[in-house]
Every structure is written in structure tokens, then in C-alpha cells.
Amino acid sequence: MSIKIRKCRPEYWEEILRLYQKVAAIPGGLARTSAEISGGYVKDFQRKAKETGLSMIALSGMDIVAEIHAHKLQPRVFSHVLSELTIAVHPDFQGKGVGKALFSAFLEEVATSRPDILRVELISRESNSKAIRFYESLGFKQEGRFELRIDRGDGTFEADIPMAWINPNYSKR
């Protein structure tokens, strides 16, 4: 399987929308449901990533099979942080190294081209131990727990686990 990784462009929004809707249809695949994934949602995160962060895609042939993005938060005190990180990998490509290759390229791009970024943050639900182990394999560290944050939809709740990766090439200007 040949995968190419590129920076994302705004005109890819419709294909990314379809990707996110497929991934959201899998229980536990994304925090949002398929019904919550809209063109407006995709265009908004693409705009934020283009303005202050980074968005990258993985291609198999001409098809987008994965996307990752993060952006800076407001106010200025968080200007050294990329947050709201989300990755979506097409169900047919999960478990085949595509997510790891894309995530590694994303972190490498931050390390080599974004000395203004000290931290890359994400949040994973506690029941997603596979994802937590994956993020840890990429250098992310757990930084606590947000208790009772995720509504499972059955009257029970679970914790969110905040995690961060520290850019070894950060340089305060």
C-alpha cells in the first residue's frame, strides 16, 4: 500500500467531510456523531488550522484516507499551543500504519517548521486505551483526568484524558 502525506488544502473539504462522517459512524471513532459532522464544522477547523495551526492528509492514490489537524487557542497566553487535535482514518485503512505515518509526519512538521509551538495537545476518552497507548508511542504524556466529562449516552459518564507532546525544537522568539 502506497500512502502519500501532504498538507491539506481548503478545497478538499467535501472529501474530508465524507471521511469524518464515515469515521464518526463507528462507535467511539470520534467524539462527534455523523449527524454532528457538517460542512460548516469541516470548513471551520480547516480555516483555524490554516490560520494558526496545521492540517495534513494521507492519500491512497487520489483518495484522502486520513486527516489530522490542530490549531492555536485564544487568548494570546496559549499562543505556544496547538490544541483541539483530531485525527480521522478511514475504517478500511485503520490498523495498517496510516494513522501512525500521518501523525508522525504532523509532529515532524511541527518540530521542523513551527518553533513557535511548544505543546501539541489532545484529549482521549479513558475507555479508548488503544488510542492512549498509540499516542504514548508517539511521545505524548498523560497530564491528568477530566472526571465525568464524556456522556456515554446510557446514563453513565467517563473521564477524558488530556495528553501533550512537547516540541523539542521550541524557540521563544
PDB file of N, CA, C and O in Angstrom, residues 67-121:
ATOM      1  N   GLU A  67      -6.928  12.284   7.851  1.00  0.00           N
ATOM      2  CA  GLU A  67      -6.681  13.722   8.028  1.00  0.00           C
ATOM      3  C   GLU A  67      -6.372  13.961   9.494  1.00  0.00           C
ATOM      4  O   GLU A  67      -6.917  13.284  10.376  1.00  0.00           O
ATOM      5  N   ILE A  68      -5.478  14.926   9.755  1.00  0.00           N
ATOM      6  CA  ILE A  68      -5.142  15.336  11.119  1.00  0.00           C
ATOM      7  C   ILE A  68      -5.046  16.854  11.139  1.00  0.00           C
ATOM      8  O   ILE A  68      -4.586  17.462  10.165  1.00  0.00           O
ATOM      9  N   HIS A  69      -5.521  17.461  12.224  1.00  0.00           N
ATOM     10  CA  HIS A  69      -5.421  18.916  12.329  1.00  0.00           C
ATOM     11  C   HIS A  69      -5.377  19.344  13.794  1.00  0.00           C
ATOM     12  O   HIS A  69      -5.823  18.612  14.687  1.00  0.00           O
ATOM     13  N   ALA A  70      -4.833  20.521  14.002  1.00  0.00           N
ATOM     14  CA  ALA A  70      -4.840  21.191  15.299  1.00  0.00           C
ATOM     15  C   ALA A  70      -4.638  22.677  15.021  1.00  0.00           C
ATOM     16  O   ALA A  70      -4.162  23.061  13.950  1.00  0.00           O
ATOM     17  N   HIS A  71      -5.008  23.490  15.983  1.00  0.00           N
ATOM     18  CA  HIS A  71      -4.853  24.944  15.817  1.00  0.00           C
ATOM     19  C   HIS A  71      -4.588  25.589  17.168  1.00  0.00           C
ATOM     20  O   HIS A  71      -4.752  24.961  18.217  1.00  0.00           O
ATOM     21  N   LYS A  72      -4.162  26.844  17.108  1.00  0.00           N
ATOM     22  CA  LYS A  72      -3.919  27.605  18.331  1.00  0.00           C
ATOM     23  C   LYS A  72      -5.243  28.031  18.947  1.00  0.00           C
ATOM     24  O   LYS A  72      -6.216  28.297  18.243  1.00  0.00           O
ATOM     25  N   LEU A  73      -5.233  28.094  20.257  1.00  0.00           N
ATOM     26  CA  LEU A  73      -6.390  28.592  21.003  1.00  0.00           C
ATOM     27  C   LEU A  73      -6.233  30.082  21.259  1.00  0.00           C
ATOM     28  O   LEU A  73      -5.137  30.624  21.191  1.00  0.00           O
ATOM     29  N   GLN A  74      -7.332  30.728  21.554  1.00  0.00           N
ATOM     30  CA  GLN A  74      -7.314  32.103  22.039  1.00  0.00           C
ATOM     31  C   GLN A  74      -7.388  32.019  23.555  1.00  0.00           C
ATOM     32  O   GLN A  74      -7.921  31.046  24.072  1.00  0.00           O
ATOM     33  N   PRO A  75      -6.904  32.893  24.322  1.00  0.00           N
ATOM     34  CA  PRO A  75      -6.190  34.140  24.068  1.00  0.00           C
ATOM     35  C   PRO A  75      -4.691  33.923  23.839  1.00  0.00           C
ATOM     36  O   PRO A  75      -4.216  32.795  23.804  1.00  0.00           O
ATOM     37  N   ARG A  76      -3.960  35.014  23.774  1.00  0.00           N
ATOM     38  CA  ARG A  76      -2.543  35.022  23.471  1.00  0.00           C
ATOM     39  C   ARG A  76      -1.717  34.144  24.421  1.00  0.00           C
ATOM     40  O   ARG A  76      -0.701  33.583  24.019  1.00  0.00           O
ATOM     41  N   VAL A  77      -2.153  33.985  25.666  1.00  0.00           N
ATOM     42  CA  VAL A  77      -1.371  33.183  26.619  1.00  0.00           C
ATOM     43  C   VAL A  77      -1.219  31.733  26.167  1.00  0.00           C
ATOM     44  O   VAL A  77      -0.371  31.008  26.676  1.00  0.00           O
ATOM     45  N   PHE A  78      -2.026  31.309  25.185  1.00  0.00           N
ATOM     46  CA  PHE A  78      -1.938  29.955  24.643  1.00  0.00           C
ATOM     47  C   PHE A  78      -1.285  29.927  23.255  1.00  0.00           C
ATOM     48  O   PHE A  78      -1.386  28.935  22.541  1.00  0.00           O
ATOM     49  N   SER A  79      -0.584  30.994  22.884  1.00  0.00           N
ATOM     50  CA  SER A  79      -0.046  31.094  21.524  1.00  0.00           C
ATOM     51  C   SER A  79       1.064  30.080  21.234  1.00  0.00           C
ATOM     52  O   SER A  79       1.446  29.900  20.084  1.00  0.00           O
ATOM     53  N   HIS A  80       1.557  29.400  22.244  1.00  0.00           N
ATOM     54  CA  HIS A  80       2.599  28.381  22.079  1.00  0.00           C
ATOM     55  C   HIS A  80       2.024  26.959  22.011  1.00  0.00           C
ATOM     56  O   HIS A  80       2.762  25.982  22.030  1.00  0.00           O
ATOM     57  N   VAL A  81       0.682  26.863  21.911  1.00  0.00           N
ATOM     58  CA  VAL A  81      -0.008  25.572  22.000  1.00  0.00           C
ATOM     59  C   VAL A  81      -0.826  25.311  20.736  1.00  0.00           C
ATOM     60  O   VAL A  81      -1.580  26.170  20.285  1.00  0.00           O
ATOM     61  N   LEU A  82      -0.698  24.102  20.176  1.00  0.00           N
ATOM     62  CA  LEU A  82      -1.657  23.616  19.190  1.00  0.00           C
ATOM     63  C   LEU A  82      -2.590  22.679  19.940  1.00  0.00           C
ATOM     64  O   LEU A  82      -2.137  21.756  20.615  1.00  0.00           O
ATOM     65  N   SER A  83      -3.881  22.918  19.793  1.00  0.00           N
ATOM     66  CA  SER A  83      -4.867  22.164  20.558  1.00  0.00           C
ATOM     67  C   SER A  83      -5.991  21.695  19.650  1.00  0.00           C
ATOM     68  O   SER A  83      -5.946  21.905  18.443  1.00  0.00           O
ATOM     69  N   GLU A  84      -6.988  21.083  20.277  1.00  0.00           N
ATOM     70  CA  GLU A  84      -8.151  20.572  19.535  1.00  0.00           C
ATOM     71  C   GLU A  84      -7.702  19.574  18.466  1.00  0.00           C
ATOM     72  O   GLU A  84      -8.336  19.442  17.424  1.00  0.00           O
ATOM     73  N   LEU A  85      -6.607  18.861  18.731  1.00  0.00           N
ATOM     74  CA  LEU A  85      -6.086  17.921  17.751  1.00  0.00           C
ATOM     75  C   LEU A  85      -7.094  16.800  17.501  1.00  0.00           C
ATOM     76  O   LEU A  85      -7.638  16.222  18.428  1.00  0.00           O
ATOM     77  N   THR A  86      -7.324  16.536  16.233  1.00  0.00           N
ATOM     78  CA  THR A  86      -8.211  15.452  15.819  1.00  0.00           C
ATOM     79  C   THR A  86      -7.569  14.727  14.652  1.00  0.00           C
ATOM     80  O   THR A  86      -7.006  15.358  13.757  1.00  0.00           O
ATOM     81  N   ILE A  87      -7.671  13.405  14.673  1.00  0.00           N
ATOM     82  CA  ILE A  87      -7.220  12.586  13.551  1.00  0.00           C
ATOM     83  C   ILE A  87      -8.366  11.650  13.182  1.00  0.00           C
ATOM     84  O   ILE A  87      -9.057  11.134  14.057  1.00  0.00           O
ATOM     85  N   ALA A  88      -8.576  11.495  11.885  1.00  0.00           N
ATOM     86  CA  ALA A  88      -9.582  10.565  11.380  1.00  0.00           C
ATOM     87  C   ALA A  88      -8.927   9.702  10.306  1.00  0.00           C
ATOM     88  O   ALA A  88      -8.311  10.229   9.380  1.00  0.00           O
ATOM     89  N   VAL A  89      -9.064   8.388  10.460  1.00  0.00           N
ATOM     90  CA  VAL A  89      -8.525   7.438   9.491  1.00  0.00           C
ATOM     91  C   VAL A  89      -9.687   6.601   8.970  1.00  0.00           C
ATOM     92  O   VAL A  89     -10.462   6.045   9.758  1.00  0.00           O
ATOM     93  N   HIS A  90      -9.809   6.534   7.654  1.00  0.00           N
ATOM     94  CA  HIS A  90     -10.879   5.758   7.023  1.00  0.00           C
ATOM     95  C   HIS A  90     -10.895   4.348   7.613  1.00  0.00           C
ATOM     96  O   HIS A  90      -9.827   3.736   7.794  1.00  0.00           O
ATOM     97  N   PRO A  91     -12.073   3.803   7.905  1.00  0.00           N
ATOM     98  CA  PRO A  91     -12.157   2.460   8.503  1.00  0.00           C
ATOM     99  C   PRO A  91     -11.380   1.385   7.748  1.00  0.00           C
ATOM    100  O   PRO A  91     -10.780   0.497   8.373  1.00  0.00           O
ATOM    101  N   ASP A  92     -11.337   1.447   6.429  1.00  0.00           N
ATOM    102  CA  ASP A  92     -10.610   0.446   5.642  1.00  0.00           C
ATOM    103  C   ASP A  92      -9.094   0.556   5.789  1.00  0.00           C
ATOM    104  O   ASP A  92      -8.369  -0.354   5.365  1.00  0.00           O
ATOM    105  N   PHE A  93      -8.609   1.662   6.362  1.00  0.00           N
ATOM    106  CA  PHE A  93      -7.171   1.890   6.479  1.00  0.00           C
ATOM    107  C   PHE A  93      -6.703   1.885   7.936  1.00  0.00           C
ATOM    108  O   PHE A  93      -5.518   2.082   8.195  1.00  0.00           O
ATOM    109  N   GLN A  94      -7.613   1.654   8.866  1.00  0.00           N
ATOM    110  CA  GLN A  94      -7.234   1.603  10.272  1.00  0.00           C
ATOM    111  C   GLN A  94      -6.441   0.335  10.557  1.00  0.00           C
ATOM    112  O   GLN A  94      -6.688  -0.713   9.972  1.00  0.00           O
ATOM    113  N   GLY A  95      -5.458   0.461  11.436  1.00  0.00           N
ATOM    114  CA  GLY A  95      -4.639  -0.686  11.811  1.00  0.00           C
ATOM    115  C   GLY A  95      -3.586  -1.063  10.787  1.00  0.00           C
ATOM    116  O   GLY A  95      -2.973  -2.126  10.893  1.00  0.00           O
ATOM    117  N   LYS A  96      -3.357  -0.201   9.802  1.00  0.00           N
ATOM    118  CA  LYS A  96      -2.400  -0.506   8.734  1.00  0.00           C
ATOM    119  C   LYS A  96      -1.224   0.461   8.712  1.00  0.00           C
ATOM    120  O   LYS A  96      -0.488   0.518   7.727  1.00  0.00           O
ATOM    121  N   GLY A  97      -1.068   1.259   9.768  1.00  0.00           N
ATOM    122  CA  GLY A  97       0.067   2.177   9.852  1.00  0.00           C
ATOM    123  C   GLY A  97      -0.168   3.543   9.249  1.00  0.00           C
ATOM    124  O   GLY A  97       0.708   4.400   9.310  1.00  0.00           O
ATOM    125  N   VAL A  98      -1.341   3.775   8.663  1.00  0.00           N
ATOM    126  CA  VAL A  98      -1.626   5.068   8.027  1.00  0.00           C
ATOM    127  C   VAL A  98      -1.694   6.175   9.074  1.00  0.00           C
ATOM    128  O   VAL A  98      -1.094   7.243   8.913  1.00  0.00           O
ATOM    129  N   GLY A  99      -2.419   5.923  10.160  1.00  0.00           N
ATOM    130  CA  GLY A  99      -2.541   6.923  11.225  1.00  0.00           C
ATOM    131  C   GLY A  99      -1.193   7.259  11.837  1.00  0.00           C
ATOM    132  O   GLY A  99      -0.881   8.424  12.071  1.00  0.00           O
ATOM    133  N   LYS A 100      -0.390   6.246  12.080  1.00  0.00           N
ATOM    134  CA  LYS A 100       0.937   6.475  12.670  1.00  0.00           C
ATOM    135  C   LYS A 100       1.815   7.289  11.726  1.00  0.00           C
ATOM    136  O   LYS A 100       2.504   8.215  12.152  1.00  0.00           O
ATOM    137  N   ALA A 101       1.787   6.949  10.427  1.00  0.00           N
ATOM    138  CA  ALA A 101       2.590   7.695   9.453  1.00  0.00           C
ATOM    139  C   ALA A 101       2.137   9.150   9.376  1.00  0.00           C
ATOM    140  O   ALA A 101       2.970  10.071   9.349  1.00  0.00           O
ATOM    141  N   LEU A 102       0.831   9.371   9.353  1.00  0.00           N
ATOM    142  CA  LEU A 102       0.301  10.731   9.272  1.00  0.00           C
ATOM    143  C   LEU A 102       0.611  11.507  10.542  1.00  0.00           C
ATOM    144  O   LEU A 102       1.063  12.654  10.486  1.00  0.00           O
ATOM    145  N   PHE A 103       0.385  10.896  11.690  1.00  0.00           N
ATOM    146  CA  PHE A 103       0.640  11.566  12.969  1.00  0.00           C
ATOM    147  C   PHE A 103       2.123  11.884  13.104  1.00  0.00           C
ATOM    148  O   PHE A 103       2.506  12.981  13.535  1.00  0.00           O
ATOM    149  N   SER A 104       2.994  10.950  12.719  1.00  0.00           N
ATOM    150  CA  SER A 104       4.441  11.182  12.796  1.00  0.00           C
ATOM    151  C   SER A 104       4.861  12.328  11.887  1.00  0.00           C
ATOM    152  O   SER A 104       5.686  13.169  12.278  1.00  0.00           O
ATOM    153  N   ALA A 105       4.287  12.379  10.683  1.00  0.00           N
ATOM    154  CA  ALA A 105       4.602  13.479   9.758  1.00  0.00           C
ATOM    155  C   ALA A 105       4.121  14.812  10.321  1.00  0.00           C
ATOM    156  O   ALA A 105       4.800  15.834  10.190  1.00  0.00           O
ATOM    157  N   PHE A 106       2.962  14.810  10.963  1.00  0.00           N
ATOM    158  CA  PHE A 106       2.413  16.015  11.590  1.00  0.00           C
ATOM    159  C   PHE A 106       3.374  16.523  12.663  1.00  0.00           C
ATOM    160  O   PHE A 106       3.741  17.708  12.679  1.00  0.00           O
ATOM    161  N   LEU A 107       3.804  15.639  13.563  1.00  0.00           N
ATOM    162  CA  LEU A 107       4.707  16.047  14.645  1.00  0.00           C
ATOM    163  C   LEU A 107       6.065  16.473  14.099  1.00  0.00           C
ATOM    164  O   LEU A 107       6.678  17.418  14.602  1.00  0.00           O
ATOM    165  N   GLU A 108       6.537  15.804  13.051  1.00  0.00           N
ATOM    166  CA  GLU A 108       7.804  16.193  12.418  1.00  0.00           C
ATOM    167  C   GLU A 108       7.682  17.587  11.804  1.00  0.00           C
ATOM    168  O   GLU A 108       8.616  18.395  11.894  1.00  0.00           O
ATOM    169  N   GLU A 109       6.549  17.880  11.178  1.00  0.00           N
ATOM    170  CA  GLU A 109       6.326  19.206  10.596  1.00  0.00           C
ATOM    171  C   GLU A 109       6.335  20.276  11.688  1.00  0.00           C
ATOM    172  O   GLU A 109       6.926  21.345  11.520  1.00  0.00           O
ATOM    173  N   VAL A 110       5.700  19.996  12.819  1.00  0.00           N
ATOM    174  CA  VAL A 110       5.725  20.940  13.937  1.00  0.00           C
ATOM    175  C   VAL A 110       7.164  21.124  14.419  1.00  0.00           C
ATOM    176  O   VAL A 110       7.626  22.254  14.610  1.00  0.00           O
ATOM    177  N   ALA A 111       7.888  20.013  14.587  1.00  0.00           N
ATOM    178  CA  ALA A 111       9.261  20.082  15.103  1.00  0.00           C
ATOM    179  C   ALA A 111      10.190  20.844  14.167  1.00  0.00           C
ATOM    180  O   ALA A 111      11.061  21.584  14.629  1.00  0.00           O
ATOM    181  N   THR A 112      10.010  20.703  12.861  1.00  0.00           N
ATOM    182  CA  THR A 112      10.944  21.326  11.923  1.00  0.00           C
ATOM    183  C   THR A 112      10.509  22.700  11.429  1.00  0.00           C
ATOM    184  O   THR A 112      11.360  23.514  11.071  1.00  0.00           O
ATOM    185  N   SER A 113       9.201  22.960  11.421  1.00  0.00           N
ATOM    186  CA  SER A 113       8.719  24.209  10.809  1.00  0.00           C
ATOM    187  C   SER A 113       7.971  25.137  11.755  1.00  0.00           C
ATOM    188  O   SER A 113       7.585  26.230  11.342  1.00  0.00           O
ATOM    189  N   ARG A 114       7.725  24.702  12.975  1.00  0.00           N
ATOM    190  CA  ARG A 114       6.937  25.526  13.896  1.00  0.00           C
ATOM    191  C   ARG A 114       7.651  25.683  15.241  1.00  0.00           C
ATOM    192  O   ARG A 114       7.196  25.190  16.269  1.00  0.00           O
ATOM    193  N   PRO A 115       8.792  26.406  15.252  1.00  0.00           N
ATOM    194  CA  PRO A 115       9.487  26.611  16.523  1.00  0.00           C
ATOM    195  C   PRO A 115       8.669  27.444  17.509  1.00  0.00           C
ATOM    196  O   PRO A 115       9.000  27.487  18.696  1.00  0.00           O
ATOM    197  N   ASP A 116       7.591  28.085  17.032  1.00  0.00           N
ATOM    198  CA  ASP A 116       6.715  28.867  17.909  1.00  0.00           C
ATOM    199  C   ASP A 116       5.782  27.984  18.732  1.00  0.00           C
ATOM    200  O   ASP A 116       5.131  28.460  19.660  1.00  0.00           O
ATOM    201  N   ILE A 117       5.726  26.695  18.423  1.00  0.00           N
ATOM    202  CA  ILE A 117       4.832  25.771  19.127  1.00  0.00           C
ATOM    203  C   ILE A 117       5.630  24.942  20.129  1.00  0.00           C
ATOM    204  O   ILE A 117       6.564  24.216  19.763  1.00  0.00           O
ATOM    205  N   LEU A 118       5.272  25.049  21.402  1.00  0.00           N
ATOM    206  CA  LEU A 118       5.892  24.268  22.469  1.00  0.00           C
ATOM    207  C   LEU A 118       5.125  22.971  22.718  1.00  0.00           C
ATOM    208  O   LEU A 118       5.722  21.921  22.916  1.00  0.00           O
ATOM    209  N   ARG A 119       3.779  23.068  22.711  1.00  0.00           N
ATOM    210  CA  ARG A 119       2.933  21.923  23.068  1.00  0.00           C
ATOM    211  C   ARG A 119       1.934  21.602  21.967  1.00  0.00           C
ATOM    212  O   ARG A 119       1.364  22.497  21.365  1.00  0.00           O
ATOM    213  N   VAL A 120       1.702  20.311  21.770  1.00  0.00           N
ATOM    214  CA  VAL A 120       0.590  19.828  20.955  1.00  0.00           C
ATOM    215  C   VAL A 120      -0.277  19.022  21.912  1.00  0.00           C
ATOM    216  O   VAL A 120       0.212  18.100  22.576  1.00  0.00           O
ATOM    217  N   GLU A 121      -1.554  19.399  22.002  1.00  0.00           N
ATOM    218  CA  GLU A 121      -2.455  18.779  22.976  1.00  0.00           C
ATOM    219  C   GLU A 121      -3.573  18.003  22.293  1.00  0.00           C
ATOM    220  O   GLU A 121      -4.041  18.375  21.218  1.00  0.00           O
TER     221      GLU A 121
END
